[in-house]
mmCIF file of C-alpha atoms in Angstrom:
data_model
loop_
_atom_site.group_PDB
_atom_site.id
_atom_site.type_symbol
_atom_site.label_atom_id
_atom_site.label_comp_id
_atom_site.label_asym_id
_atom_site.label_seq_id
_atom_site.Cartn_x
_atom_site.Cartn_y
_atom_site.Cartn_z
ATOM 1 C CA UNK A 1 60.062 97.213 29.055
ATOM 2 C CA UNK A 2 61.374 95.841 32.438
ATOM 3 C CA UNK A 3 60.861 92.057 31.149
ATOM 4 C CA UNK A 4 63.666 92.124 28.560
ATOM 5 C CA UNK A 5 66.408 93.230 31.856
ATOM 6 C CA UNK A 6 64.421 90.704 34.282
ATOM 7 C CA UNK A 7 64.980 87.637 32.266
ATOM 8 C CA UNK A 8 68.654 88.935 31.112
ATOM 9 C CA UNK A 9 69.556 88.796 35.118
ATOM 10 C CA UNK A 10 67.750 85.578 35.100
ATOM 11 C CA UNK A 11 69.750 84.107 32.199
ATOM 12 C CA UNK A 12 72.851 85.093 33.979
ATOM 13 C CA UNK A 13 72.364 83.970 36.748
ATOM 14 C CA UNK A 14 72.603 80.311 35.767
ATOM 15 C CA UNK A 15 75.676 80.909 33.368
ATOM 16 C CA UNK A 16 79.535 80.168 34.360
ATOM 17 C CA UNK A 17 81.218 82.842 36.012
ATOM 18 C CA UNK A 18 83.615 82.739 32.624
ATOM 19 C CA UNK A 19 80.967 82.928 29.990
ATOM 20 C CA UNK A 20 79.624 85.981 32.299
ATOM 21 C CA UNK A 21 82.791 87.323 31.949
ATOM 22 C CA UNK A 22 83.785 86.696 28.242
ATOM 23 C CA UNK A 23 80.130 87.090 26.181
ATOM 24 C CA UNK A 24 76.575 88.504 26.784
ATOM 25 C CA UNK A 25 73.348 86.782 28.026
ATOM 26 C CA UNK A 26 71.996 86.950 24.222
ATOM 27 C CA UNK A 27 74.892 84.423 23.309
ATOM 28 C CA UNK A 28 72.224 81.660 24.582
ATOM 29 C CA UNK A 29 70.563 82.227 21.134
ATOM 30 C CA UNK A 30 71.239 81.466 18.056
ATOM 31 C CA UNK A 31 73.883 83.046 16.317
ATOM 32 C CA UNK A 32 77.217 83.699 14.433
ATOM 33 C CA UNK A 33 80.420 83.546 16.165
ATOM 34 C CA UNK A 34 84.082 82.586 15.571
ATOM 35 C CA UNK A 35 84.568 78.667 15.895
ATOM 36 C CA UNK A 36 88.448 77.514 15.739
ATOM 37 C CA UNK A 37 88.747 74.961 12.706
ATOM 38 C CA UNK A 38 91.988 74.689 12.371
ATOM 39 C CA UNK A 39 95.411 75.335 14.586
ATOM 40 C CA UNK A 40 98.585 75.768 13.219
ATOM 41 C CA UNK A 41 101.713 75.189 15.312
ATOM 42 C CA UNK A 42 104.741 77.540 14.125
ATOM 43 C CA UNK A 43 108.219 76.556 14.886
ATOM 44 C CA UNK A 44 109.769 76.791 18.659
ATOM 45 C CA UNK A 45 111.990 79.311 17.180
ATOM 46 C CA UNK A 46 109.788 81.790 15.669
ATOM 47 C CA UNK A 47 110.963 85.319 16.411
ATOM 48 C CA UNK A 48 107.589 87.230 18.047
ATOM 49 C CA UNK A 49 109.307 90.738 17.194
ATOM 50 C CA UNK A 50 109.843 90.285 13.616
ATOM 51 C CA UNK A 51 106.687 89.724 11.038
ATOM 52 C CA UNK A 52 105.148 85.913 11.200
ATOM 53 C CA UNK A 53 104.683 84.061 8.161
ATOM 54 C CA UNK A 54 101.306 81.790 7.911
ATOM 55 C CA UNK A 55 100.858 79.898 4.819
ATOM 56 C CA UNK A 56 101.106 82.731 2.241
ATOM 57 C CA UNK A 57 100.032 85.685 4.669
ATOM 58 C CA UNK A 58 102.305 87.994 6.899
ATOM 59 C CA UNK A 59 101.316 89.228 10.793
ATOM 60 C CA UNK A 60 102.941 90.790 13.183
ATOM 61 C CA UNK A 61 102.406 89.531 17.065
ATOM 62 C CA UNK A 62 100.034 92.426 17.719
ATOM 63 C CA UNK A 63 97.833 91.795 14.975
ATOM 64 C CA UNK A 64 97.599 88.059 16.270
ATOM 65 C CA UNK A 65 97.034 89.342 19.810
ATOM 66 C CA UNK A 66 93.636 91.153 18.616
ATOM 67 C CA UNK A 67 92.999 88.755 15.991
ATOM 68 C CA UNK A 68 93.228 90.178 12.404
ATOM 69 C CA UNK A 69 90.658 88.911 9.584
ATOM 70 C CA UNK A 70 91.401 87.823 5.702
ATOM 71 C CA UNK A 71 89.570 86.012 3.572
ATOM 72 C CA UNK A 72 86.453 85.564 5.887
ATOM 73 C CA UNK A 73 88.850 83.801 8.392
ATOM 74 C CA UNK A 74 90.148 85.038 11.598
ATOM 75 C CA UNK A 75 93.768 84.123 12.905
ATOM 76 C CA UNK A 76 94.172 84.717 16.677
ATOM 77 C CA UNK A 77 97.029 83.679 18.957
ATOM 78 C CA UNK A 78 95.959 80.031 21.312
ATOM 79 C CA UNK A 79 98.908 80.189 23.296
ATOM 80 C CA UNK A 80 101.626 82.276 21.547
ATOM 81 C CA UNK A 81 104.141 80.929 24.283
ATOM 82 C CA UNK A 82 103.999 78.054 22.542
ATOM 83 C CA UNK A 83 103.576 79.471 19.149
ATOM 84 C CA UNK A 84 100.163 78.326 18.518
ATOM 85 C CA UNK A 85 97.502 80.151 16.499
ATOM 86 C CA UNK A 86 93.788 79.477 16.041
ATOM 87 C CA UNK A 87 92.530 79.804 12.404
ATOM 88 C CA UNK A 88 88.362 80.468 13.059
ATOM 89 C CA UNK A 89 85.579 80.643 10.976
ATOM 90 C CA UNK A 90 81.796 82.677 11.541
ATOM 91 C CA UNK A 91 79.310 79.662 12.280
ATOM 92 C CA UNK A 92 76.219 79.342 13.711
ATOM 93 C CA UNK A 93 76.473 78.505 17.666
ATOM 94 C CA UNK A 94 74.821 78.633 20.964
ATOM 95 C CA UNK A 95 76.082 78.832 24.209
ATOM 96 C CA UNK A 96 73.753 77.166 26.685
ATOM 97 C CA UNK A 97 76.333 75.920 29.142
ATOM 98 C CA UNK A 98 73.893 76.389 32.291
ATOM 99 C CA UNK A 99 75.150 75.579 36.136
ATOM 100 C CA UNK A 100 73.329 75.682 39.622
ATOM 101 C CA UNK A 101 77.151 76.868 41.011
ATOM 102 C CA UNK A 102 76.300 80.348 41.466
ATOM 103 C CA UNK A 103 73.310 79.837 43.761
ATOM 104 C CA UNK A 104 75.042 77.446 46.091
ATOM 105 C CA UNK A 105 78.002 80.228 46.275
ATOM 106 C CA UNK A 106 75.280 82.922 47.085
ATOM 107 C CA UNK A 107 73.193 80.173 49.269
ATOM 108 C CA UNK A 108 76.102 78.451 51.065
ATOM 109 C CA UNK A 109 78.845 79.540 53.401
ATOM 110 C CA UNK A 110 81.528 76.619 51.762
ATOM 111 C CA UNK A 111 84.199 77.316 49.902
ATOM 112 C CA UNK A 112 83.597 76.842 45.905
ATOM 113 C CA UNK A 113 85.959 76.109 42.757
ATOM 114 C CA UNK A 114 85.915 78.700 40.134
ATOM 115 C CA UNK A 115 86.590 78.769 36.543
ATOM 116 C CA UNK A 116 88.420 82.183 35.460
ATOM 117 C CA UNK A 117 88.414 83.344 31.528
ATOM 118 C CA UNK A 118 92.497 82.648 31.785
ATOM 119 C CA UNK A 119 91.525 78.744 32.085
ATOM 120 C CA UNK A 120 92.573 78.980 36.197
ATOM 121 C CA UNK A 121 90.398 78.176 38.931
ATOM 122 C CA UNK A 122 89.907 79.964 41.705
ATOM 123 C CA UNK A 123 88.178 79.031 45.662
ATOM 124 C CA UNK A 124 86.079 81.479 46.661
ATOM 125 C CA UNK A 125 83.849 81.670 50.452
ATOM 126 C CA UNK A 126 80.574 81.540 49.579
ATOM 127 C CA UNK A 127 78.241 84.315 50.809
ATOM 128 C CA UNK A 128 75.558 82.392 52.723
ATOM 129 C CA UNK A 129 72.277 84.514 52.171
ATOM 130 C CA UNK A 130 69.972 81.771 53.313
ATOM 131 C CA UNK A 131 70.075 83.985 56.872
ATOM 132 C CA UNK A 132 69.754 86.946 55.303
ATOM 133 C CA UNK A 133 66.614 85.919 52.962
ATOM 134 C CA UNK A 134 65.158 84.648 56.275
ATOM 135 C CA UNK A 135 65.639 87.847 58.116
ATOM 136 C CA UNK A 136 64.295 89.915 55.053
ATOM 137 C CA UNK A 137 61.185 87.909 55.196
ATOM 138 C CA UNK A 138 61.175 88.209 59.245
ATOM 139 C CA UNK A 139 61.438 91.881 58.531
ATOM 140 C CA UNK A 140 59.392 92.719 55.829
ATOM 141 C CA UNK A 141 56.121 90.663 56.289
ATOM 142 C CA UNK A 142 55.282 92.233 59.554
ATOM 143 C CA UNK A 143 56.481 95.569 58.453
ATOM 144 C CA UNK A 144 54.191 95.245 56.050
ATOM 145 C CA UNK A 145 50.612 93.733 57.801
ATOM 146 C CA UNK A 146 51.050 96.370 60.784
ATOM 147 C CA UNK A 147 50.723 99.296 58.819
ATOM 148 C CA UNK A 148 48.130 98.747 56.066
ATOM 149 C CA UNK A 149 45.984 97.345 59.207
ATOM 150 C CA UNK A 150 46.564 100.334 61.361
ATOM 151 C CA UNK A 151 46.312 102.694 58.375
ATOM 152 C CA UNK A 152 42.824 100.719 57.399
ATOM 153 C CA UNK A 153 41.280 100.910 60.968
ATOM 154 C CA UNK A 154 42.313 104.884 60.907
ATOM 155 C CA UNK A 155 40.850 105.687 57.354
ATOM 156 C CA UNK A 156 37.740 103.943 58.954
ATOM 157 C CA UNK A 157 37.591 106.234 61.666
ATOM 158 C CA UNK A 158 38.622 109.074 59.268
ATOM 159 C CA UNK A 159 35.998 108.515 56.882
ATOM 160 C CA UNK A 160 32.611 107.097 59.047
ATOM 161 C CA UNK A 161 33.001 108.614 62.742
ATOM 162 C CA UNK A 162 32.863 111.499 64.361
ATOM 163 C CA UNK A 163 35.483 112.922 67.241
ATOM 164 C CA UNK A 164 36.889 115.937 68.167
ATOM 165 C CA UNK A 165 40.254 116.753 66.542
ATOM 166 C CA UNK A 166 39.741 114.733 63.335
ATOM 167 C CA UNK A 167 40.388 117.401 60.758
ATOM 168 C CA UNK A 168 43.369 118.394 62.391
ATOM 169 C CA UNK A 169 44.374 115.060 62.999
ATOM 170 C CA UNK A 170 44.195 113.842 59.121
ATOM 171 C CA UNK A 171 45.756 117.507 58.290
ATOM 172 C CA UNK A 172 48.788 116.336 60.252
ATOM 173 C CA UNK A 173 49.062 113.051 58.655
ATOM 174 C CA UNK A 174 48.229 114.845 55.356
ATOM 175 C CA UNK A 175 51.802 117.128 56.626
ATOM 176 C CA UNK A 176 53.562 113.802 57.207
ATOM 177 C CA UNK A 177 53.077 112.328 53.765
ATOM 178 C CA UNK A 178 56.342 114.973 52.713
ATOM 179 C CA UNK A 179 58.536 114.729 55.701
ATOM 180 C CA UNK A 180 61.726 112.146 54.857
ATOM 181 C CA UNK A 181 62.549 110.080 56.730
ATOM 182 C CA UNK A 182 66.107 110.615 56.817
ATOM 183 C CA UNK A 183 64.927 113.967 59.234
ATOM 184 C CA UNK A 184 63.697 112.055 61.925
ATOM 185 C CA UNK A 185 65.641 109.093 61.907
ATOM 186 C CA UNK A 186 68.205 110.416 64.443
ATOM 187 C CA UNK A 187 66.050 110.843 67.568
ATOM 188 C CA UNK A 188 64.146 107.564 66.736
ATOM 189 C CA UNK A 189 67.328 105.808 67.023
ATOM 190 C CA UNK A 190 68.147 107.599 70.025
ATOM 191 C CA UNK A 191 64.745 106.845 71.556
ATOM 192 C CA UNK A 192 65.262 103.463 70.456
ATOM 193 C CA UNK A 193 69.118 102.594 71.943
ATOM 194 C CA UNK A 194 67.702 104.230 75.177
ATOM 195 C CA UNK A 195 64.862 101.664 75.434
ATOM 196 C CA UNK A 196 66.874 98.324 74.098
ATOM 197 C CA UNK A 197 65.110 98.400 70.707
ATOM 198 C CA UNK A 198 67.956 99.007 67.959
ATOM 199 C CA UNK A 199 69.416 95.574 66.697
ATOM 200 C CA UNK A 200 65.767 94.125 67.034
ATOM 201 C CA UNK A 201 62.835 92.841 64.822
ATOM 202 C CA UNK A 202 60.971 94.706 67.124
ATOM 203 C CA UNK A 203 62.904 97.833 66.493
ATOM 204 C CA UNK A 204 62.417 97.365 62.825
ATOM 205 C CA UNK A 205 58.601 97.024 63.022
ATOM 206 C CA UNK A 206 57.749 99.790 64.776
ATOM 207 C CA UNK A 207 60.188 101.637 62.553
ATOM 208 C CA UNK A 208 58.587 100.930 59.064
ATOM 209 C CA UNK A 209 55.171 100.926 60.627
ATOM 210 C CA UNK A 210 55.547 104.822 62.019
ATOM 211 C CA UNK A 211 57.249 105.558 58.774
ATOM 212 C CA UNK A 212 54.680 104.004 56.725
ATOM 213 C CA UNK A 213 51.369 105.045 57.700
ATOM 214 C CA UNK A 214 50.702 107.940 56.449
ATOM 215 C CA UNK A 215 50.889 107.091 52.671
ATOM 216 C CA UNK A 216 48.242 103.574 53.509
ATOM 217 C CA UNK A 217 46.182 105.317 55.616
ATOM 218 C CA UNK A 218 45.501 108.785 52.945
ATOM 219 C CA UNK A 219 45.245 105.799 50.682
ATOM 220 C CA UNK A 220 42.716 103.738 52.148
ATOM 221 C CA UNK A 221 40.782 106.969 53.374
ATOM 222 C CA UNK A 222 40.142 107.888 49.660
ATOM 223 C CA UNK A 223 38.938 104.654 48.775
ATOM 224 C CA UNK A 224 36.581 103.794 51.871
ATOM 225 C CA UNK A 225 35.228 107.454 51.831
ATOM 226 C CA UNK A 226 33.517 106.590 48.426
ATOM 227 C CA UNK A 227 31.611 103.141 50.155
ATOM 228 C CA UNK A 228 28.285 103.410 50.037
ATOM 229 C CA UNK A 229 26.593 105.415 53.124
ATOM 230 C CA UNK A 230 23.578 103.265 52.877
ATOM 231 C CA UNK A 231 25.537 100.084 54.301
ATOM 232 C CA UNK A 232 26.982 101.332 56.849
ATOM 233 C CA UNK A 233 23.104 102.848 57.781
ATOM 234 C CA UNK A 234 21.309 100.051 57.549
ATOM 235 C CA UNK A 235 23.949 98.156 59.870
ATOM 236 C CA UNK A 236 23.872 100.541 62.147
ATOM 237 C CA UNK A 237 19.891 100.096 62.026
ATOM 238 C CA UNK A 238 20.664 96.537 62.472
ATOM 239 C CA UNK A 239 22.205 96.916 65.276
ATOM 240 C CA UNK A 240 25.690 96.147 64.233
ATOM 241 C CA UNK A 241 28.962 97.858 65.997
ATOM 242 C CA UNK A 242 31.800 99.901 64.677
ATOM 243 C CA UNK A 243 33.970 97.126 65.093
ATOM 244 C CA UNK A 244 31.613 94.577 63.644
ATOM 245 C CA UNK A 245 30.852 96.887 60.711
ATOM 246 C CA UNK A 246 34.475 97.491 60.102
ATOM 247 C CA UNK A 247 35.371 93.823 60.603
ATOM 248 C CA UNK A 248 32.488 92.512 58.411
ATOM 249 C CA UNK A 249 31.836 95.172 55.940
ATOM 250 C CA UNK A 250 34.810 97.149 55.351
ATOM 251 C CA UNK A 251 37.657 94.708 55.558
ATOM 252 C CA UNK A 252 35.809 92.728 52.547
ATOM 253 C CA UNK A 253 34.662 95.459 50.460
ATOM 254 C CA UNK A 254 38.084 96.795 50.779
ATOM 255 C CA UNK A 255 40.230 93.857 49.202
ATOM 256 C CA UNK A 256 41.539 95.541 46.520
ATOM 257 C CA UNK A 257 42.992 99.033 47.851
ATOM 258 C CA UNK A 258 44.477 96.814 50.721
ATOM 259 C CA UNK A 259 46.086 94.624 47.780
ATOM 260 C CA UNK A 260 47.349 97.654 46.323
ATOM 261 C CA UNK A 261 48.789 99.246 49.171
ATOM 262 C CA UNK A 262 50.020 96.191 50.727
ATOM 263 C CA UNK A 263 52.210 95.698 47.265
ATOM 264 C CA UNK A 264 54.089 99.301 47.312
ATOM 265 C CA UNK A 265 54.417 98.707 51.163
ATOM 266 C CA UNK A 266 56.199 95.252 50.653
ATOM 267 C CA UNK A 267 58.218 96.671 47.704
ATOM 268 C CA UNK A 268 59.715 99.957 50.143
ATOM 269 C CA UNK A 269 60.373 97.688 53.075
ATOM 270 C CA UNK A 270 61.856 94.176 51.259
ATOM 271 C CA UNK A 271 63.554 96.267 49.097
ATOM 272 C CA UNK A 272 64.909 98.991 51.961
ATOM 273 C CA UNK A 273 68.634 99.454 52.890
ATOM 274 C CA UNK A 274 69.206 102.618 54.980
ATOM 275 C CA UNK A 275 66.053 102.087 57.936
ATOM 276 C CA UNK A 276 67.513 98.373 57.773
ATOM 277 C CA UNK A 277 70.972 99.272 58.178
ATOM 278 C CA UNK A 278 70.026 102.187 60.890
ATOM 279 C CA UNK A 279 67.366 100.053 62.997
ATOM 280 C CA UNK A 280 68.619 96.357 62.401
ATOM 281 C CA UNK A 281 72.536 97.112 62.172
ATOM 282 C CA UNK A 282 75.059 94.965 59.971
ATOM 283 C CA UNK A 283 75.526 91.779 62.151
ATOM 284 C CA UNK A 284 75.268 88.502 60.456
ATOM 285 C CA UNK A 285 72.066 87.790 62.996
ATOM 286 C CA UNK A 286 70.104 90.539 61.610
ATOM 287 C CA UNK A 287 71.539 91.406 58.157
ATOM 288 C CA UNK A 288 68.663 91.436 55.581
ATOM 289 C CA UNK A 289 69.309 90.839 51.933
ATOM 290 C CA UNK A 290 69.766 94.795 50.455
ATOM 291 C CA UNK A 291 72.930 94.866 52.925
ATOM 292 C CA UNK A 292 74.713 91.428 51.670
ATOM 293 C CA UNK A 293 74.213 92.404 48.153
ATOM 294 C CA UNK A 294 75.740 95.871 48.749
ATOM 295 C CA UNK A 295 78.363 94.208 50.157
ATOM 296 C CA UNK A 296 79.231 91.828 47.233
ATOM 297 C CA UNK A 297 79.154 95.482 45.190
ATOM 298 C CA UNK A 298 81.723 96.768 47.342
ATOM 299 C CA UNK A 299 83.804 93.702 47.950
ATOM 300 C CA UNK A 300 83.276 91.653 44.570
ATOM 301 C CA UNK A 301 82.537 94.098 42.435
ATOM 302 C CA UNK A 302 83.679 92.043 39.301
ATOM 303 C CA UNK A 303 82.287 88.796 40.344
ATOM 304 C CA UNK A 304 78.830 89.439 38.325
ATOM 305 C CA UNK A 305 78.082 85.700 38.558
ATOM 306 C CA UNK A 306 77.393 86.399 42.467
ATOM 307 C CA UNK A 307 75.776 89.550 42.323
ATOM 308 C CA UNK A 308 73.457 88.218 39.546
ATOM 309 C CA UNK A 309 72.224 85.256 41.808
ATOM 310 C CA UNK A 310 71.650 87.370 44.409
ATOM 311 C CA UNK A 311 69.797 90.022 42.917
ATOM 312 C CA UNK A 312 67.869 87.659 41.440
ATOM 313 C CA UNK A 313 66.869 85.821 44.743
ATOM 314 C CA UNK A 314 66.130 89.530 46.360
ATOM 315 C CA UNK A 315 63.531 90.018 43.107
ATOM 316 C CA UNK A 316 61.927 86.712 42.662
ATOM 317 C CA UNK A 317 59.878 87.789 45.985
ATOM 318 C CA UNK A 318 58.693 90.916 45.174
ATOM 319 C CA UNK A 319 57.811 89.650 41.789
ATOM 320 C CA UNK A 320 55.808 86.639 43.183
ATOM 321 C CA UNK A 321 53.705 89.281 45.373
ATOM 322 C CA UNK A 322 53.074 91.048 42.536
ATOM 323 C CA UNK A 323 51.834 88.779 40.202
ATOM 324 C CA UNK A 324 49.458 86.668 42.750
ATOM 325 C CA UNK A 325 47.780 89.901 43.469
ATOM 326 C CA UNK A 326 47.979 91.350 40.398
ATOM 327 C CA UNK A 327 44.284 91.752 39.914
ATOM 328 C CA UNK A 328 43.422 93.196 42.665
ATOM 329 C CA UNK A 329 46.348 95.595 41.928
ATOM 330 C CA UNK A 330 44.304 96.848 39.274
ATOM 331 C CA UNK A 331 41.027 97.177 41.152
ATOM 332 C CA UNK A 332 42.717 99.357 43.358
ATOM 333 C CA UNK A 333 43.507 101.979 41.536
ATOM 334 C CA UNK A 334 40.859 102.560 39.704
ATOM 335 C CA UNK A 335 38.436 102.126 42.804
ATOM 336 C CA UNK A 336 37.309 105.110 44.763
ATOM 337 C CA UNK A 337 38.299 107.029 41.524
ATOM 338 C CA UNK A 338 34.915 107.566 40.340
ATOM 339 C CA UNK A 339 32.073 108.692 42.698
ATOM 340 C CA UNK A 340 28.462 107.062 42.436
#
């Protein structure tokens, strides 16, 4: 359902900003359109308010404006300042005119040349997202190890050892799982402008680590709960430590739930705008990639041959992630499902 959209974007991406602008992705295939086979040049002192006479048929201007059909062919001003009109036929066509322009606008920070529908050209800045990819990544691998780790070494503790508090203390994260963020995001800046961390990496890690654990670690409490008792026993007989047993036993067996967390963590955080834009700010420094493309929507909101590049660049991540760990996607959520 989603691939059909996905390779759509993908398509136009790589087409001229004018063929974005005059046909659909789908023209790449095959199919009928109207082809000019003829052109006919009236006289320089045809009257455009009075009815036109071509060959043995009779328009008006507005008829040639929006193109008016007879006899399976279609007769459409060219230029009708200088009285010419196109006579077109339906043939089979294909428009594959493919060009690497759009990426270096979204990539670079030059000025570019482009081609409008109306046959001008236009120079246009381009947006320079290489930063901004770069601080996305910065931002959203860390954001991302920190709090499936942390969330792993607390379902540990959660699941195989004993201390005082720990029903109340999984209650409360339990509680957490349904406050938004949005609630608490005002004294955490606060508390973060008073200690120098807003406008940092820093800042941004600890941000989507607090925000995110309590989702990984409920996650990976149901699915290490259900390991079996006897291994952890008969290293403990074996004289094995917590830490050892967690390091050599549960961090292996456990693979595929941290896959599948570590995928819908990714997703939130590389795909996040408002924690990014509250804990990271707008500067060109620190911009990630959710705030330039928001900005091409608000500034460019017609120029689909940028913001089709760079949506594209902000998916072919995520997508990548997905895929490689696809399988042990799958394993995930169907482990700890079943008991026994």
């Amino acid at each position: 359902m989603w691939f059909l959209p996905t390779f759509g974007l993908f398509v136009t991406s790589f087409r001229p900003a004018k063929d974005i602008l005059e046909t659909g992705w789908w023209n790449i295939l095959p199919h009928k359109d109207w082809e000019t086979t003829e052109q006919i040049q009236l006289p320089k002192d045809t009257n455009l308010r009075e009815p036109i006479t071509v060959g043995d048929q009779t328009f008006t201007t507005k008829e040639l404006t929006q193109g008016i059909t007879v006899d399976g062919k279609r007769y459409i001003w060219e230029n009708n300042m200088a009285r010419l009109i196109n006579v077109q036929e339906k043939r089979w066509t294909t428009n594959i005119n493919f060009t690497l322009d759009n990426y270096k606008a979204v990539f670079g920070g030059k000025e570019y040349n482009i081609k409008q529908p109306d046959g001008t050209t236009i120079k246009v800045k381009g947006s320079n997202m290489t930063r901004s990819f770069l601080n996305t990544l910065a931002s959203a691998v860390p954001s991302t190890i920190f709090p499936v780790l942390i969330a792993t070494l607390a379902a540990y503790g959660f699941a195989w050892m004993k201390f005082p508090g720990k029903k109340l203390m999984f209650l409360i994260i339990i509680l957490l799982l349904v406050v938004p963020v949005q609630v608490v995001m005002s004294p955490v800046l606060k508390g973060f402008t008073f200690l120098g961390l807003n406008g940092t990496f820093l800042g941004i890690w600890i941000a989507h680590t607090a925000f995110g654990l309590p989702l990984p670690t409920y996650y990976m409490y149901n699915y290490i709960s259900q390991l079996p008792r006897e291994i952890f026993e008969s290293a403990s007989i074996d004289g094995a430590k917590k830490s050892t047993i967690f390091m050599r036993m549960v961090l292996p067996m456990s693979v595929p739930a941290l896959a599948s967390i570590a995928i819908y963590q990714f997703l939130w955080v590389w795909n996040d705008y408002l924690v990014s834009l509250c804990f990271l700010g707008g500067r060109d420094e620190v911009k990630v990639l959710s705030m330039d493309i928001a900005n091409l929507v608000g500034t460019r909101g017609n120029d689909w041959y940028l913001l089709s590049s760079a949506a594209f660049i902000s998916m072919i991540v995520p997508l990548t992630v997905f895929f490689s760990l696809q399988k042990y996607f799958v394993r995930g959520l169907v482990g700890g499902a079943v008991k026994g």
